[in-house]
Short mmCIF file of C-alpha atoms and ligand atoms in Angstrom, two decimals:
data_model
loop_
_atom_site.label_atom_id
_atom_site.label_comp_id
_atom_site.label_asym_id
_atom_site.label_seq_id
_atom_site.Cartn_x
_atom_site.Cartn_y
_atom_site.Cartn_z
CA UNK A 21 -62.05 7.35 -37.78
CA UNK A 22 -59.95 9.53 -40.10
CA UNK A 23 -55.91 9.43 -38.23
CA UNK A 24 -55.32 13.11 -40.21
CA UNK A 25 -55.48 15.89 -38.35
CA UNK A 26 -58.27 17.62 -40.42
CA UNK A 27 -62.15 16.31 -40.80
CA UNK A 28 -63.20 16.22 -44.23
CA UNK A 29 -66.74 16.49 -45.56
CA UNK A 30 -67.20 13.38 -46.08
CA UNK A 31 -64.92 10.83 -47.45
CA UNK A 32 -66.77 7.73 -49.24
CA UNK A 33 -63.62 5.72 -49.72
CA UNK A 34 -63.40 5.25 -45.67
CA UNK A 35 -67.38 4.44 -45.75
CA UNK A 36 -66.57 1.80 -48.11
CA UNK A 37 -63.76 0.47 -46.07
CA UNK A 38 -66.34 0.40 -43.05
CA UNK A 39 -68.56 -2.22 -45.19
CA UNK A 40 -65.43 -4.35 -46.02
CA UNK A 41 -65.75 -7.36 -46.10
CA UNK A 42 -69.36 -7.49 -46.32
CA UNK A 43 -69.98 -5.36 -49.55
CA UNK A 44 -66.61 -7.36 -51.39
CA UNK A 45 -68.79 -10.50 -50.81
CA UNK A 46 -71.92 -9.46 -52.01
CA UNK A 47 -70.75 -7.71 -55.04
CA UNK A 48 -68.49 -10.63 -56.06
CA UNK A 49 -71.73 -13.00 -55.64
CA UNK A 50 -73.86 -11.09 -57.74
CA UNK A 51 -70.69 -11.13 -60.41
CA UNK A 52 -70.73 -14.77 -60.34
CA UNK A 53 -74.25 -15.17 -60.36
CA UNK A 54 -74.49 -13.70 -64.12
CA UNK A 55 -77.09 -12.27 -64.20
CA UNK A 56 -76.87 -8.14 -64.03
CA UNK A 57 -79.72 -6.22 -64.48
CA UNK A 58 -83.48 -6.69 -62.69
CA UNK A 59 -82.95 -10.16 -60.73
CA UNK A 60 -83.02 -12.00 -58.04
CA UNK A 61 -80.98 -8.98 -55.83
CA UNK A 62 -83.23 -6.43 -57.40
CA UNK A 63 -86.04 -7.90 -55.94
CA UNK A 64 -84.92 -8.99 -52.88
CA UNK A 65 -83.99 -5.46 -52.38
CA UNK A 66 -87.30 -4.40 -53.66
CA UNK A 67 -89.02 -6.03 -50.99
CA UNK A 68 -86.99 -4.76 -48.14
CA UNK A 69 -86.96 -1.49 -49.11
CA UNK A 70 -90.59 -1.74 -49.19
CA UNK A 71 -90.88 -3.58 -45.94
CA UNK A 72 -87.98 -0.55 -44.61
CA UNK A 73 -90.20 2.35 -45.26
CA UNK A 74 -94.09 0.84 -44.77
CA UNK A 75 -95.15 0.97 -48.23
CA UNK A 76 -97.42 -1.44 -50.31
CA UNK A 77 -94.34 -1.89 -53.21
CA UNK A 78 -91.17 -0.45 -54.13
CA UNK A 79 -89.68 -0.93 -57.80
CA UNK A 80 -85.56 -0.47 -58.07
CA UNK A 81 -84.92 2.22 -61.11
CA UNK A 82 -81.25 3.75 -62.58
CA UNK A 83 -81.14 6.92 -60.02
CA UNK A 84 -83.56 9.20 -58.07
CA UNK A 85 -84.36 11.39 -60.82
CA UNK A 86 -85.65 9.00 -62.90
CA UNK A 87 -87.61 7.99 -60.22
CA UNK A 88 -89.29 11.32 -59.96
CA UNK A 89 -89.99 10.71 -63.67
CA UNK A 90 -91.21 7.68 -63.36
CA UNK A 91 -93.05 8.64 -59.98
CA UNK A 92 -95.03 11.39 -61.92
CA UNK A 93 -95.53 8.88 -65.19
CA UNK A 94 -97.28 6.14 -63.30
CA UNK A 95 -100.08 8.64 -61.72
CA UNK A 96 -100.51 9.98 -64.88
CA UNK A 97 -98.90 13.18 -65.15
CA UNK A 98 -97.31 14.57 -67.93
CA UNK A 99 -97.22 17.12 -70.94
CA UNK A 100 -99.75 20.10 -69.82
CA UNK A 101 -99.84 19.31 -66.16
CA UNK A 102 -98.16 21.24 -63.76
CA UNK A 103 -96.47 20.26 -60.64
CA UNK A 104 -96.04 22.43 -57.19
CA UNK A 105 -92.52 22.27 -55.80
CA UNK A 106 -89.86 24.06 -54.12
CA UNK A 107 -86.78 26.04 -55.70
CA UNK A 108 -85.19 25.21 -52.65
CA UNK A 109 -83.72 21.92 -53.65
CA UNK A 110 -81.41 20.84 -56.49
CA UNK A 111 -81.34 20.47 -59.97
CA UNK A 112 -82.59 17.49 -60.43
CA UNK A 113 -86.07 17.95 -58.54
CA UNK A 114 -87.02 19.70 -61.39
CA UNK A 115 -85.11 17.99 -63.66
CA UNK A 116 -87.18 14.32 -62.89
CA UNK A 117 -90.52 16.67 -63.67
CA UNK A 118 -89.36 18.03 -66.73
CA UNK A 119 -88.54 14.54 -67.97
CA UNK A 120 -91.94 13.73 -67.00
CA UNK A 121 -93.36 16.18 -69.51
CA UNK A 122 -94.51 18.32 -66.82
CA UNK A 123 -93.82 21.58 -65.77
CA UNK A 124 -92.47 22.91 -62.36
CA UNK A 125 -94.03 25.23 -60.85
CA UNK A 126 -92.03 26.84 -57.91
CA UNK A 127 -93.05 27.95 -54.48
CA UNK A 128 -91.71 29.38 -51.51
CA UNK A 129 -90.49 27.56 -48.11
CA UNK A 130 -90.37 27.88 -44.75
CA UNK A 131 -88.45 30.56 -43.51
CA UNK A 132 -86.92 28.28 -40.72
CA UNK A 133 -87.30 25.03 -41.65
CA UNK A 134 -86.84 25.31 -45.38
CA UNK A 135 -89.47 23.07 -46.95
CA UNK A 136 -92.62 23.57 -48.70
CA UNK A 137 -94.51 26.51 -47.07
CA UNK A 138 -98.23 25.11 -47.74
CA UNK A 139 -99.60 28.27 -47.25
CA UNK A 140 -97.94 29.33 -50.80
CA UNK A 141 -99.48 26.34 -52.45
CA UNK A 142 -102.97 28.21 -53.02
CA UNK A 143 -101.57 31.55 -54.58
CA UNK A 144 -99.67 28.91 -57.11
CA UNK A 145 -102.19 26.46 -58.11
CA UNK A 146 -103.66 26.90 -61.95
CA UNK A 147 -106.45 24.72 -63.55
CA UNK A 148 -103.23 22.78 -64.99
CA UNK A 149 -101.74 22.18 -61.30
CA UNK A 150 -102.11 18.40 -60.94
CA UNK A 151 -99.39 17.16 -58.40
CA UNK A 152 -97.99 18.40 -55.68
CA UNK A 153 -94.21 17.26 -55.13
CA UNK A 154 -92.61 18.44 -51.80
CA UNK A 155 -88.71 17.53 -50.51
CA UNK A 156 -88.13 16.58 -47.30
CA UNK A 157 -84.79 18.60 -47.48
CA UNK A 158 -81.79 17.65 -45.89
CA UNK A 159 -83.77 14.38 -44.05
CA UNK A 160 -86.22 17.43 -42.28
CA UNK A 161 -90.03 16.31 -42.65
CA UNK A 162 -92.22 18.90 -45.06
CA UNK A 163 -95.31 19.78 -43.78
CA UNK A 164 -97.13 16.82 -45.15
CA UNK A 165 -99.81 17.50 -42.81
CA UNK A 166 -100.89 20.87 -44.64
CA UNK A 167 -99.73 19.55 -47.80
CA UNK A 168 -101.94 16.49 -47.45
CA UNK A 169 -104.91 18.59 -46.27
CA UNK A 170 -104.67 21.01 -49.13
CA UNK A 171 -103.86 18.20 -52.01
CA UNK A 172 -107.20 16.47 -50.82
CA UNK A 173 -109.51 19.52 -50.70
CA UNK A 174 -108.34 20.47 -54.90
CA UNK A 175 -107.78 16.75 -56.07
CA UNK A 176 -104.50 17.31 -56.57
CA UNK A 177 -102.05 13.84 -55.81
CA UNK A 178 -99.07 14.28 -53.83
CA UNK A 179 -95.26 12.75 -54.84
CA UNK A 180 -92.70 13.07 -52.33
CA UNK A 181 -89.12 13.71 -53.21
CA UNK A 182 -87.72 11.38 -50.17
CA UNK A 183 -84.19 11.42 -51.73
CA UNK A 184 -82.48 13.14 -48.34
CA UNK A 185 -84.33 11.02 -45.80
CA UNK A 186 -84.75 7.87 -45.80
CA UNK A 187 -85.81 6.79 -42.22
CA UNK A 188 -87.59 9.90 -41.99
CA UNK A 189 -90.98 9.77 -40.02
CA UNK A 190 -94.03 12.05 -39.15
CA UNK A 191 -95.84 11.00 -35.87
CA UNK A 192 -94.50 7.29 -36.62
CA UNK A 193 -95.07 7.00 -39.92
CA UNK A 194 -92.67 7.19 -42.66
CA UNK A 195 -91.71 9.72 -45.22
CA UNK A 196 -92.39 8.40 -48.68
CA UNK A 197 -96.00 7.20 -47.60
CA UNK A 198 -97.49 10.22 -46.89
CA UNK A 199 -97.93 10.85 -50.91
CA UNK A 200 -99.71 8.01 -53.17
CA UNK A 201 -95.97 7.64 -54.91
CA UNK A 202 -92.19 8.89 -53.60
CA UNK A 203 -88.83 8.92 -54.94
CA UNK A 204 -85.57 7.75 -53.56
CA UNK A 205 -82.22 8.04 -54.53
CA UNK A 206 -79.57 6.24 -53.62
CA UNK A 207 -76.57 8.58 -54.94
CA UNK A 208 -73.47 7.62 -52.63
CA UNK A 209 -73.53 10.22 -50.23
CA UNK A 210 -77.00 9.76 -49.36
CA UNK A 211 -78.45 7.89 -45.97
CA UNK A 212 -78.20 4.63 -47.84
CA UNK A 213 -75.86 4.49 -50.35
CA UNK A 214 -75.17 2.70 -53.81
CA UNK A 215 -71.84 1.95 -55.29
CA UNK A 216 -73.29 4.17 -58.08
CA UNK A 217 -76.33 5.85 -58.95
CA UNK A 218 -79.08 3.56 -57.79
CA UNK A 219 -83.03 5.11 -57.09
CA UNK A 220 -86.45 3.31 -55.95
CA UNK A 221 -90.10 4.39 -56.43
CA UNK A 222 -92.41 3.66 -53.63
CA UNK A 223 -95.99 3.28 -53.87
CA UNK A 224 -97.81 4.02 -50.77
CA UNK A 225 -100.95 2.01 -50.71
CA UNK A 226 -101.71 -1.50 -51.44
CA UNK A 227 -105.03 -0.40 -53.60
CA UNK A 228 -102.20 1.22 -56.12
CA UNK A 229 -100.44 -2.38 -57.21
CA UNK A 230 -101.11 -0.89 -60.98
CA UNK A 231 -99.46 2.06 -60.37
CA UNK A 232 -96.39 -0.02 -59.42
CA UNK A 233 -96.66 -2.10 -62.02
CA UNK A 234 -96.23 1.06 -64.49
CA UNK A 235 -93.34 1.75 -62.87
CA UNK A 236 -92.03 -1.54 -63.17
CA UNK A 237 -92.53 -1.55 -66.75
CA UNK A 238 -91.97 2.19 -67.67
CA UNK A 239 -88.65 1.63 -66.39
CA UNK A 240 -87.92 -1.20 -69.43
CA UNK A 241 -88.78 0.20 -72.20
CA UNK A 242 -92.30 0.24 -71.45
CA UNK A 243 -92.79 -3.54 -71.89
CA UNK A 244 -96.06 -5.01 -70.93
CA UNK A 245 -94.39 -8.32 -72.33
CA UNK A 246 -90.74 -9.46 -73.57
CA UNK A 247 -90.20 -7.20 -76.51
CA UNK A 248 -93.58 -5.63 -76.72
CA UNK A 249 -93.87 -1.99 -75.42
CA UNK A 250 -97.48 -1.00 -74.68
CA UNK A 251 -96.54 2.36 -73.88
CA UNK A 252 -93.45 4.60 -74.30
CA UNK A 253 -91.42 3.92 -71.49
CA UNK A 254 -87.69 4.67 -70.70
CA UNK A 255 -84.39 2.61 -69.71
CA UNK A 256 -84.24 3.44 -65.68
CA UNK A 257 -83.56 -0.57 -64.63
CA UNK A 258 -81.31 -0.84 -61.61
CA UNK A 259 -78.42 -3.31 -61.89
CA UNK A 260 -77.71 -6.39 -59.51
CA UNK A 261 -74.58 -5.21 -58.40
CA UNK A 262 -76.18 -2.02 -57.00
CA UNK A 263 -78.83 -3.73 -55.24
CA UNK A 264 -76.48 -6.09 -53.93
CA UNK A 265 -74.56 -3.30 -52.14
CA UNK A 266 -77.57 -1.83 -50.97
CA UNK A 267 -78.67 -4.75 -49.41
CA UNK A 268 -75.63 -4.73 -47.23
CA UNK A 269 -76.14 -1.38 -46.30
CA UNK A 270 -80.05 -1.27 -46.06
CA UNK A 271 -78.96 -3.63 -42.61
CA UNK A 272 -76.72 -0.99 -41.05
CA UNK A 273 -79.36 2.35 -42.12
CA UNK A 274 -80.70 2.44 -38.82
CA UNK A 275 -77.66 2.42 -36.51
CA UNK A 276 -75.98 5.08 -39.14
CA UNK A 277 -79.56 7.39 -39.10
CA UNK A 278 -79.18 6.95 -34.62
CA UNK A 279 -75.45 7.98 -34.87
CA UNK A 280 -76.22 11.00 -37.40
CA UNK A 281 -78.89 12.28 -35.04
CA UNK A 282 -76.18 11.61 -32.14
CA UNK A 283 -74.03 14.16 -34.27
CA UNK A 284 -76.44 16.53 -34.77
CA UNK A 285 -77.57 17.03 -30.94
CA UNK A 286 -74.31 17.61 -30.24
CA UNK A 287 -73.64 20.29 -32.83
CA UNK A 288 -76.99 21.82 -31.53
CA UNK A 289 -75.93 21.83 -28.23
CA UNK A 290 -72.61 23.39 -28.95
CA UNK A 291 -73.54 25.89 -31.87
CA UNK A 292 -76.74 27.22 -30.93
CA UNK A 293 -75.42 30.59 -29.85
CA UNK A 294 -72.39 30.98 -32.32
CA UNK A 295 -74.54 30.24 -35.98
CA UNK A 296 -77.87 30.18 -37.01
CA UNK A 297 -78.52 26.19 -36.55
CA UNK A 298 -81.39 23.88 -37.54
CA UNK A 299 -84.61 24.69 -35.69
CA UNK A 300 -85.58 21.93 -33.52
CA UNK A 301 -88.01 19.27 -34.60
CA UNK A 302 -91.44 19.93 -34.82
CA UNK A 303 -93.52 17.68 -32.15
CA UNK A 304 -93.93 14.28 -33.93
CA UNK A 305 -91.07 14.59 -36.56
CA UNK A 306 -88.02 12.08 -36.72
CA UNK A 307 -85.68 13.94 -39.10
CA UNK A 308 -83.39 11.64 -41.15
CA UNK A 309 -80.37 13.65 -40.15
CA UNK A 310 -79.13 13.16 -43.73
CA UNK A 311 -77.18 16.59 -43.36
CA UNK A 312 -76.63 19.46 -40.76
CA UNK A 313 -76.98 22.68 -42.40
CA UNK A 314 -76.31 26.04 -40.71
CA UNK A 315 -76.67 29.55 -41.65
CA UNK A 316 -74.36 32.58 -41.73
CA UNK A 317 -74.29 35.42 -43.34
CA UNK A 318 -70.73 35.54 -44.84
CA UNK A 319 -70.83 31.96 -46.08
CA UNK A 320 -67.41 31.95 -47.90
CA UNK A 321 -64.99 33.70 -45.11
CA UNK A 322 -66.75 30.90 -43.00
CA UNK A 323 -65.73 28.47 -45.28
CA UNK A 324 -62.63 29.88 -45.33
CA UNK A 325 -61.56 29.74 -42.35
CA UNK A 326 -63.07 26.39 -41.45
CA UNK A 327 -61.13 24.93 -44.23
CA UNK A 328 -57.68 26.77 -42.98
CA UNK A 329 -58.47 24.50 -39.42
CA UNK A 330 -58.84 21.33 -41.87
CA UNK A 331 -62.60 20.98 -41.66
CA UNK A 332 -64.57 20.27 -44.75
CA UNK A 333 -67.86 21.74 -45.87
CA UNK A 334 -70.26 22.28 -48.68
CA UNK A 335 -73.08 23.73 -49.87
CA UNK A 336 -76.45 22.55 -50.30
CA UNK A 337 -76.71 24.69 -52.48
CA UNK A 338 -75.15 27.18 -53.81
CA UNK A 339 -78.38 28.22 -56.22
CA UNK A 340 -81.60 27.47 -55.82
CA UNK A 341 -83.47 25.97 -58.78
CA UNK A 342 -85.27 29.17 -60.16
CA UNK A 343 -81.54 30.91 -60.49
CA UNK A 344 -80.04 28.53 -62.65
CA UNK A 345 -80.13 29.26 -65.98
CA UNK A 346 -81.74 25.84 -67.41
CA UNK A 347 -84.59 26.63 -65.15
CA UNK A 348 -84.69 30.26 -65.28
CA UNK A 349 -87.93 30.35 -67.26
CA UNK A 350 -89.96 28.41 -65.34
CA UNK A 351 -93.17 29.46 -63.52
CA UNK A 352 -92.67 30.61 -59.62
CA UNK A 353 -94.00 32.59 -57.30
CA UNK A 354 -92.19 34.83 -55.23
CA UNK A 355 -89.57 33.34 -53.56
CA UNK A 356 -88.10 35.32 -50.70
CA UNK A 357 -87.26 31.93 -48.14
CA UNK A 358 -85.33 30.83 -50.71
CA UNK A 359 -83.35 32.71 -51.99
CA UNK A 360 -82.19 34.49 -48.81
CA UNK A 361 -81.59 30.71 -47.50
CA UNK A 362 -79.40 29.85 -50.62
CA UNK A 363 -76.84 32.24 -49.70
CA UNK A 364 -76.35 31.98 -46.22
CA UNK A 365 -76.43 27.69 -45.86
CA UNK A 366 -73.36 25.57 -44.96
CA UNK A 367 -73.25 21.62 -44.66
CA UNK A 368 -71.39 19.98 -41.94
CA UNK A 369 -69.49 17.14 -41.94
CA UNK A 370 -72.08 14.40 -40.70
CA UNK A 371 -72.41 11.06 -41.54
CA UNK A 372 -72.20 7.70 -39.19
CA UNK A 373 -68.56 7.38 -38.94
CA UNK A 374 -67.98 10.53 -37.53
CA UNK A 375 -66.13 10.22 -33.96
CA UNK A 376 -67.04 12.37 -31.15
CA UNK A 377 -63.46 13.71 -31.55
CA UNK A 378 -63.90 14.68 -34.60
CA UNK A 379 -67.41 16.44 -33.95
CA UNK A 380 -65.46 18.44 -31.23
CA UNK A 381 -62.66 19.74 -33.42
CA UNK A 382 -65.71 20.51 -35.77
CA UNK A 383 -67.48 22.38 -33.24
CA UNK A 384 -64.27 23.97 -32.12
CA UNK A 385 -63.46 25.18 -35.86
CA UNK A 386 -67.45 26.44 -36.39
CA UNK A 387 -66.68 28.52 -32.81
CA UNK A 388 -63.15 30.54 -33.37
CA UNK A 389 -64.48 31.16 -36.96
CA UNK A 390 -68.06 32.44 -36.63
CA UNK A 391 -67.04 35.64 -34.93
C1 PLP B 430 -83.64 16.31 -53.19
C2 PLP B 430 -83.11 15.45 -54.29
N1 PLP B 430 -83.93 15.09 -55.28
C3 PLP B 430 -83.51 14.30 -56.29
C4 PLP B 430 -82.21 13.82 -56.33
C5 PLP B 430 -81.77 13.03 -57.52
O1 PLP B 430 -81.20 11.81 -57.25
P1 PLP B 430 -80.10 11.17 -58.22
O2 PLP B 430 -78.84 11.94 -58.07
O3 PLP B 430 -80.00 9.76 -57.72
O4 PLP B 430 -80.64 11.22 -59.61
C6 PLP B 430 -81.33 14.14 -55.29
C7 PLP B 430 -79.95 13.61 -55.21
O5 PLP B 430 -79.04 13.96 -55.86
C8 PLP B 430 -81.78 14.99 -54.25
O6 PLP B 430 -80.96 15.35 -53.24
#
């Protein structure tokens, strides 16, 4: 409960107080323990995380662009493949493939929903395309479905970029097993949140233990044994005192993902007519609720004036992928979704700790200031 008059975005130093004493006493265990990088915490996470979102393994790394990298590495994939993915994400999406070797190739989304528009992927595929690597933006399920379908019928493998929803599910099943690997992150602001930058690769299928076990060793150095790299790997190990935290927090995901989706009906309810807001979920989806996005079409007055009534917002994000110049080169098709999406979406403040209240004056603000 923030006692200020305004709401802010989102305000990490009150979601750490929330944890207290909890997070104090886990951290300080793993300090006294000694032992700070890839132990007994690391695996213990490992395992729940695993156990948390139905896949075979998951292996802790340093953030969720490395896990990307290292997501793409273990399949195989790498200098003079290509990789289908959206523009309609951030940086480091294509960032995690580009560290991979491999080269983004950008497609369109859905007009509405804003993920991967499978009906693009055929007009983009080359006889380099090798993976296909949707996002489940803002904790909303891509079409994994189509995806799936398509991926199958050209041999391509599928990597989901699960970084914005964990507890994310399709007909009961969840994100992150839908594709043979996925990558998490664990960035602060996300569902579940590190201390830090923390990430996680998940491997979807028992039958792929090897392709875990790259992971496990492409994130240290590339070490088959103790000082003896087999193949080039990187430095991506996630520390103790990360996985410690996350351990605490992993128990209180659930409750947080009920209360964002609490949130979020209640912005529906109140918004619908006033700004363009999230379409519903499809039949069989359980979005994540990791943020609450609207649209409008003159994003900074809006801003504007929310912020002059003390609420908080941002933008997720400002430019898509393909506009930035790092990326500007890359291969895409057109991209019309996009980049009319990417000028017209807000973020919300929503996140577990969020009173009804504080929704309200929210909802309020959103209300005298859409006009
Ligand atoms: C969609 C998406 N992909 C990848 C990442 C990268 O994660 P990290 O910041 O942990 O490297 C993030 C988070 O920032 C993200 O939101």
């Amino acid at each position: 409960m923030n006692t200020a008059s305004g709401v802010p975005y989102l305000d990490l130093a009150e979601a750490a107080a929330a944890d207290e004493p909890d997070l104090s006493f886990a951290v300080l265990a793993a300090v006294r323990r000694g032992r700070y990088v890839l132990g007994g915490e690391v695996a213990s996470f490992e395992a729940e995380w695993a156990s948390f979102c139905g896949a075979a393994r998951a292996v802790g790394v340093a953030n969720g662009t490395d896990a990307i990298t290292l997501a793409l590495r273990a399949l195989g994939i790498g200098p003079g493949d290509e990789v289908l993915t959206v523009s309609m994400t951030c940086a480091p999406t294509a960032t995690g493939i580009l560290r991979a070797g491999a080269t983004p190739v950008f497609v369109d989304v859905e007009e509405d929903r804003l993920t991967m528009d499978a009906a693009r992927l055929a007009g983009a595929v080359t006889p380099r395309t090798k993976a296909i690597l949707p996002v489940h933006l803002y904790g909303r399920v891509a079409d994994v479905d189509a995806i799936g379908a398509f991926a199958r019928e050209r041999g391509l493998v599928v990597v989901e970029d699960c970084a914005q929803a964990h507890g994310a599910a399709w007909n009961g099943r969840p994100v992150g097993t839908f594709g043979r690997t996925a990558a998490w992150s664990f960035y602060p602001t996300k569902n579940l949140g590190a201390l830090g930058d923390a990430g996680a690769v998940t491997v979807a299928g028992a039958a792929d233990a090897d392709v875990a076990d790259r992971v496990a060793r492409l994130r240290s150095y590339g070490y088959a044994t103790r000082n003896d790299a087999g193949e080039r790997g990187f430095n991506s190990r996630l520390d103790e005192i990360q996985a410690a935290a996350l351990r605490v927090r992993l128990r209180k995901l659930a409750a947080g993902n009920r209360r964002r989706a609490e949130i979020a009906a209640r912005y529906d309810a109140a918004l619908a007519g006033a700004v363009r807001v999230p379409p519903p979920p499809r039949s069989g989806e359980a979005p994540a609720h990791h943020l609450y996005v609207v649209r409008v079409p003159d994003r900074e007055t809006f801003r504007a004036r929310l912020s002059e009534k003390g609420v908080g917002t941002d933008v997720h994000y400002p430019r898509a992928v393909h506009e930035q110049p790092a990326f500007a080169r890359l291969p895409r098709g057109p991209l019309p979704a996009t980049e009319r999406a990417m000028c017209e979406v807000v973020s919300l403040p929503l996140h577990p700790l969020l009173t009804d209240s504080e929704a309200d004056r929210v909802i309020a603000a959103v209300l005298a200031s859409a006009r």
